[in-house]
């Protein structure tokens, strides 16, 4: 079970998460505002990942990038919780969230590539895998099934390992020799994401195919 599914089950049964969502609503936040904040924080993380390449304060720049990825995960999680807590779930909101999520994924990976942590071709393979795994899950719903979140690597999993790798890389920047050349620890994680995202897309495809 992916972290996406675990988080989903946990949040649906967690009163504290709903209280946080209600508190956000009282302060004027709406689900769409949180979705927009998720997009903005992802874009900012990409900027700081890219800036880490030439920054004199490499460690700090990477840590700030990791913080923005964590904020993206927070806002992405709570836009749906807020919508349910305030009985404000709409098709437009769902559509907006998923479009923004894909842009967020692209911003983060492009930032890591531009920061010199991984080669462009490997980053492109990772990006395609991330987009395809999401597409297959949503396309299953489009043909009459439920939205498929299963597979070995969901979005929450990706964000968690990127956050962890970013923090590790901030303090251990020595390059790692791999079959793909010299990679930073963060770059190595992108290689893992590239493989597991495509595997997830295949798993979701097989599941949906069997259900049709």
mmCIF file of C-alpha atoms in Angstrom:
data_model
loop_
_atom_site.group_PDB
_atom_site.id
_atom_site.type_symbol
_atom_site.label_atom_id
_atom_site.label_comp_id
_atom_site.label_asym_id
_atom_site.label_seq_id
_atom_site.Cartn_x
_atom_site.Cartn_y
_atom_site.Cartn_z
ATOM 1 C CA UNK A 1 0.000 0.000 0.000
ATOM 2 C CA UNK A 2 1.375 3.421 -0.974
ATOM 3 C CA UNK A 3 1.748 6.290 1.439
ATOM 4 C CA UNK A 4 -1.050 7.979 -0.521
ATOM 5 C CA UNK A 5 -3.481 5.280 0.561
ATOM 6 C CA UNK A 6 -2.140 5.188 4.116
ATOM 7 C CA UNK A 7 -2.473 8.956 4.462
ATOM 8 C CA UNK A 8 -5.955 8.836 2.974
ATOM 9 C CA UNK A 9 -7.123 6.202 5.466
ATOM 10 C CA UNK A 10 -5.422 7.987 8.366
ATOM 11 C CA UNK A 11 -6.837 11.405 7.537
ATOM 12 C CA UNK A 12 -10.381 10.138 7.089
ATOM 13 C CA UNK A 13 -10.273 8.835 10.669
ATOM 14 C CA UNK A 14 -8.282 11.673 12.229
ATOM 15 C CA UNK A 15 -10.222 14.369 14.059
ATOM 16 C CA UNK A 16 -7.140 16.584 14.457
ATOM 17 C CA UNK A 17 -6.722 16.929 10.710
ATOM 18 C CA UNK A 18 -10.336 18.044 10.388
ATOM 19 C CA UNK A 19 -9.834 20.560 13.190
ATOM 20 C CA UNK A 20 -6.834 22.005 11.380
ATOM 21 C CA UNK A 21 -8.906 22.231 8.206
ATOM 22 C CA UNK A 22 -11.750 23.995 10.009
ATOM 23 C CA UNK A 23 -9.242 26.382 11.582
ATOM 24 C CA UNK A 24 -7.922 27.183 8.112
ATOM 25 C CA UNK A 25 -11.473 27.779 6.872
ATOM 26 C CA UNK A 26 -12.122 30.246 9.693
ATOM 27 C CA UNK A 27 -9.062 32.189 8.576
ATOM 28 C CA UNK A 28 -10.469 32.570 5.089
ATOM 29 C CA UNK A 29 -8.728 29.709 3.326
ATOM 30 C CA UNK A 30 -10.662 27.766 0.708
ATOM 31 C CA UNK A 31 -9.725 24.459 -0.944
ATOM 32 C CA UNK A 32 -8.805 26.281 -4.153
ATOM 33 C CA UNK A 33 -6.551 28.704 -2.276
ATOM 34 C CA UNK A 34 -4.713 25.758 -0.712
ATOM 35 C CA UNK A 35 -4.361 24.159 -4.154
ATOM 36 C CA UNK A 36 -2.865 27.409 -5.438
ATOM 37 C CA UNK A 37 -0.494 27.600 -2.459
ATOM 38 C CA UNK A 38 0.591 24.016 -3.185
ATOM 39 C CA UNK A 39 1.428 25.043 -6.745
ATOM 40 C CA UNK A 40 3.327 28.154 -5.637
ATOM 41 C CA UNK A 41 5.390 26.293 -3.033
ATOM 42 C CA UNK A 42 6.283 23.632 -5.613
ATOM 43 C CA UNK A 43 7.428 26.357 -8.010
ATOM 44 C CA UNK A 44 9.522 27.948 -5.257
ATOM 45 C CA UNK A 45 11.073 24.588 -4.402
ATOM 46 C CA UNK A 46 12.048 24.232 -8.058
ATOM 47 C CA UNK A 47 13.667 27.676 -7.997
ATOM 48 C CA UNK A 48 15.737 26.806 -4.926
ATOM 49 C CA UNK A 49 16.697 23.372 -6.279
ATOM 50 C CA UNK A 50 17.926 25.069 -9.453
ATOM 51 C CA UNK A 51 19.727 27.788 -7.478
ATOM 52 C CA UNK A 52 21.599 25.213 -5.399
ATOM 53 C CA UNK A 53 23.891 24.556 -8.354
ATOM 54 C CA UNK A 54 25.700 27.884 -8.034
ATOM 55 C CA UNK A 55 24.765 28.954 -4.526
ATOM 56 C CA UNK A 56 27.551 29.791 -2.096
ATOM 57 C CA UNK A 57 25.189 28.566 0.615
ATOM 58 C CA UNK A 58 24.491 25.169 -0.948
ATOM 59 C CA UNK A 59 23.277 23.537 2.278
ATOM 60 C CA UNK A 60 20.848 26.327 3.151
ATOM 61 C CA UNK A 61 19.507 26.580 -0.391
ATOM 62 C CA UNK A 62 18.757 22.860 -0.482
ATOM 63 C CA UNK A 63 17.118 22.937 2.939
ATOM 64 C CA UNK A 64 14.850 25.788 1.823
ATOM 65 C CA UNK A 65 13.942 23.764 -1.274
ATOM 66 C CA UNK A 66 13.068 20.820 0.982
ATOM 67 C CA UNK A 67 10.905 23.049 3.188
ATOM 68 C CA UNK A 68 8.942 24.217 0.156
ATOM 69 C CA UNK A 69 8.430 20.593 -0.948
ATOM 70 C CA UNK A 70 7.103 19.832 2.551
ATOM 71 C CA UNK A 71 4.753 22.832 2.330
ATOM 72 C CA UNK A 72 3.567 21.602 -1.052
ATOM 73 C CA UNK A 73 2.754 18.226 0.521
ATOM 74 C CA UNK A 74 0.917 19.932 3.406
ATOM 75 C CA UNK A 75 -1.239 22.158 1.204
ATOM 76 C CA UNK A 76 -1.893 19.315 -1.235
ATOM 77 C CA UNK A 77 -3.101 17.105 1.604
ATOM 78 C CA UNK A 78 -5.269 19.721 3.265
ATOM 79 C CA UNK A 79 -7.070 21.121 0.233
ATOM 80 C CA UNK A 80 -9.085 17.913 -0.009
ATOM 81 C CA UNK A 81 -9.558 17.670 3.761
ATOM 82 C CA UNK A 82 -10.780 21.258 3.872
ATOM 83 C CA UNK A 83 -13.200 20.620 1.010
ATOM 84 C CA UNK A 84 -14.720 17.640 2.810
ATOM 85 C CA UNK A 85 -14.779 19.322 6.225
ATOM 86 C CA UNK A 86 -16.634 22.345 4.835
ATOM 87 C CA UNK A 87 -18.836 20.279 2.494
ATOM 88 C CA UNK A 88 -17.319 22.151 -0.428
ATOM 89 C CA UNK A 89 -16.243 19.308 -2.696
ATOM 90 C CA UNK A 90 -16.737 20.253 -6.349
ATOM 91 C CA UNK A 91 -15.709 18.794 -9.682
ATOM 92 C CA UNK A 92 -13.963 22.053 -10.510
ATOM 93 C CA UNK A 93 -11.935 21.841 -7.311
ATOM 94 C CA UNK A 94 -10.979 18.231 -7.997
ATOM 95 C CA UNK A 95 -9.985 19.122 -11.547
ATOM 96 C CA UNK A 96 -7.959 22.131 -10.396
ATOM 97 C CA UNK A 97 -6.131 20.126 -7.733
ATOM 98 C CA UNK A 98 -5.039 17.406 -10.136
ATOM 99 C CA UNK A 99 -3.875 19.845 -12.806
ATOM 100 C CA UNK A 100 -1.893 21.819 -10.219
ATOM 101 C CA UNK A 101 -0.433 18.588 -8.811
ATOM 102 C CA UNK A 102 0.995 17.672 -12.201
ATOM 103 C CA UNK A 103 2.505 21.121 -12.680
ATOM 104 C CA UNK A 104 3.922 20.860 -9.157
ATOM 105 C CA UNK A 105 5.573 17.534 -9.973
ATOM 106 C CA UNK A 106 7.132 19.057 -13.088
ATOM 107 C CA UNK A 107 8.404 22.144 -11.236
ATOM 108 C CA UNK A 108 10.104 20.027 -8.569
ATOM 109 C CA UNK A 109 11.796 17.616 -10.974
ATOM 110 C CA UNK A 110 12.904 20.353 -13.382
ATOM 111 C CA UNK A 111 14.405 22.234 -10.443
ATOM 112 C CA UNK A 112 16.377 19.161 -9.400
ATOM 113 C CA UNK A 113 17.621 18.725 -12.981
ATOM 114 C CA UNK A 114 18.618 22.386 -13.323
ATOM 115 C CA UNK A 115 20.419 22.144 -9.995
ATOM 116 C CA UNK A 116 22.775 19.636 -11.613
ATOM 117 C CA UNK A 117 21.731 16.758 -9.371
ATOM 118 C CA UNK A 118 20.822 14.446 -12.248
ATOM 119 C CA UNK A 119 21.203 14.336 -16.033
ATOM 120 C CA UNK A 120 18.446 15.787 -18.194
ATOM 121 C CA UNK A 121 17.651 12.466 -19.866
ATOM 122 C CA UNK A 122 17.213 10.670 -16.543
ATOM 123 C CA UNK A 123 15.135 13.543 -15.200
ATOM 124 C CA UNK A 124 12.943 13.420 -18.304
ATOM 125 C CA UNK A 125 12.346 9.689 -17.847
ATOM 126 C CA UNK A 126 11.389 10.343 -14.214
ATOM 127 C CA UNK A 127 9.039 13.146 -15.222
ATOM 128 C CA UNK A 128 7.322 11.002 -17.847
ATOM 129 C CA UNK A 129 6.900 8.190 -15.312
ATOM 130 C CA UNK A 130 5.394 10.534 -12.731
ATOM 131 C CA UNK A 131 2.924 11.972 -15.251
ATOM 132 C CA UNK A 132 2.012 8.561 -16.690
ATOM 133 C CA UNK A 133 1.397 6.976 -13.286
ATOM 134 C CA UNK A 134 -1.048 9.778 -12.502
ATOM 135 C CA UNK A 135 -2.637 9.637 -15.954
ATOM 136 C CA UNK A 136 -3.311 5.910 -15.799
ATOM 137 C CA UNK A 137 -4.946 6.278 -12.371
ATOM 138 C CA UNK A 138 -7.237 9.077 -13.537
ATOM 139 C CA UNK A 139 -7.959 7.453 -16.906
ATOM 140 C CA UNK A 140 -9.264 4.389 -15.078
ATOM 141 C CA UNK A 141 -11.897 6.646 -13.537
ATOM 142 C CA UNK A 142 -12.652 8.190 -16.936
ATOM 143 C CA UNK A 143 -13.637 4.775 -18.347
ATOM 144 C CA UNK A 144 -15.985 3.991 -15.478
ATOM 145 C CA UNK A 145 -13.766 2.579 -12.726
ATOM 146 C CA UNK A 146 -12.789 4.320 -9.508
ATOM 147 C CA UNK A 147 -9.657 6.442 -9.475
ATOM 148 C CA UNK A 148 -6.674 4.135 -9.008
ATOM 149 C CA UNK A 149 -4.141 5.175 -6.359
ATOM 150 C CA UNK A 150 -2.383 1.841 -5.937
ATOM 151 C CA UNK A 151 1.081 0.792 -7.001
ATOM 152 C CA UNK A 152 4.499 0.885 -5.446
ATOM 153 C CA UNK A 153 5.001 4.682 -5.549
ATOM 154 C CA UNK A 154 2.267 7.265 -5.044
ATOM 155 C CA UNK A 155 2.648 11.046 -4.933
ATOM 156 C CA UNK A 156 2.966 11.168 -1.154
ATOM 157 C CA UNK A 157 5.735 8.561 -1.340
ATOM 158 C CA UNK A 158 7.607 10.633 -3.912
ATOM 159 C CA UNK A 159 7.398 13.805 -1.867
ATOM 160 C CA UNK A 160 8.509 12.045 1.306
ATOM 161 C CA UNK A 161 11.601 10.524 -0.263
ATOM 162 C CA UNK A 162 12.454 13.781 -2.061
ATOM 163 C CA UNK A 163 12.229 15.661 1.248
ATOM 164 C CA UNK A 164 14.394 13.047 2.967
ATOM 165 C CA UNK A 165 16.946 12.976 0.147
ATOM 166 C CA UNK A 166 17.092 16.775 0.060
ATOM 167 C CA UNK A 167 17.863 16.996 3.771
ATOM 168 C CA UNK A 168 20.476 14.238 3.465
ATOM 169 C CA UNK A 169 22.026 15.895 0.406
ATOM 170 C CA UNK A 170 22.280 19.216 2.231
ATOM 171 C CA UNK A 171 24.786 17.663 4.631
ATOM 172 C CA UNK A 172 26.316 14.941 2.439
ATOM 173 C CA UNK A 173 26.954 16.394 -0.991
ATOM 174 C CA UNK A 174 29.681 13.971 -2.091
ATOM 175 C CA UNK A 175 28.860 12.564 -5.558
ATOM 176 C CA UNK A 176 27.865 8.929 -5.870
ATOM 177 C CA UNK A 177 29.380 6.861 -8.685
ATOM 178 C CA UNK A 178 26.627 4.973 -10.498
ATOM 179 C CA UNK A 179 26.002 3.360 -13.908
ATOM 180 C CA UNK A 180 24.374 6.694 -14.803
ATOM 181 C CA UNK A 181 27.463 8.728 -13.971
ATOM 182 C CA UNK A 182 28.174 10.839 -10.921
ATOM 183 C CA UNK A 183 24.993 11.670 -9.032
ATOM 184 C CA UNK A 184 24.246 13.569 -5.875
ATOM 185 C CA UNK A 185 22.166 11.665 -3.289
ATOM 186 C CA UNK A 186 19.155 13.637 -4.525
ATOM 187 C CA UNK A 187 19.959 12.692 -8.102
ATOM 188 C CA UNK A 188 20.122 9.023 -7.134
ATOM 189 C CA UNK A 189 16.619 9.336 -5.709
ATOM 190 C CA UNK A 190 15.421 10.727 -9.046
ATOM 191 C CA UNK A 191 16.771 7.561 -10.694
ATOM 192 C CA UNK A 192 14.768 5.493 -8.194
ATOM 193 C CA UNK A 193 11.673 7.618 -8.857
ATOM 194 C CA UNK A 194 12.144 7.155 -12.613
ATOM 195 C CA UNK A 195 12.090 3.370 -12.251
ATOM 196 C CA UNK A 196 9.346 3.108 -9.626
ATOM 197 C CA UNK A 197 7.029 5.634 -11.294
ATOM 198 C CA UNK A 198 6.969 3.626 -14.512
ATOM 199 C CA UNK A 199 6.475 0.452 -12.483
ATOM 200 C CA UNK A 200 3.541 2.141 -10.726
ATOM 201 C CA UNK A 201 2.023 3.141 -14.073
ATOM 202 C CA UNK A 202 2.277 -0.471 -15.255
ATOM 203 C CA UNK A 203 0.750 -1.777 -12.008
ATOM 204 C CA UNK A 204 -2.173 0.630 -12.298
ATOM 205 C CA UNK A 205 -2.658 -0.258 -15.957
ATOM 206 C CA UNK A 206 -2.775 -3.990 -15.188
ATOM 207 C CA UNK A 207 -5.198 -3.437 -12.304
ATOM 208 C CA UNK A 208 -7.523 -1.293 -14.424
ATOM 209 C CA UNK A 209 -7.328 -3.686 -17.377
ATOM 210 C CA UNK A 210 -8.376 -6.605 -15.197
ATOM 211 C CA UNK A 211 -11.278 -4.616 -13.754
ATOM 212 C CA UNK A 212 -12.688 -3.635 -17.160
#
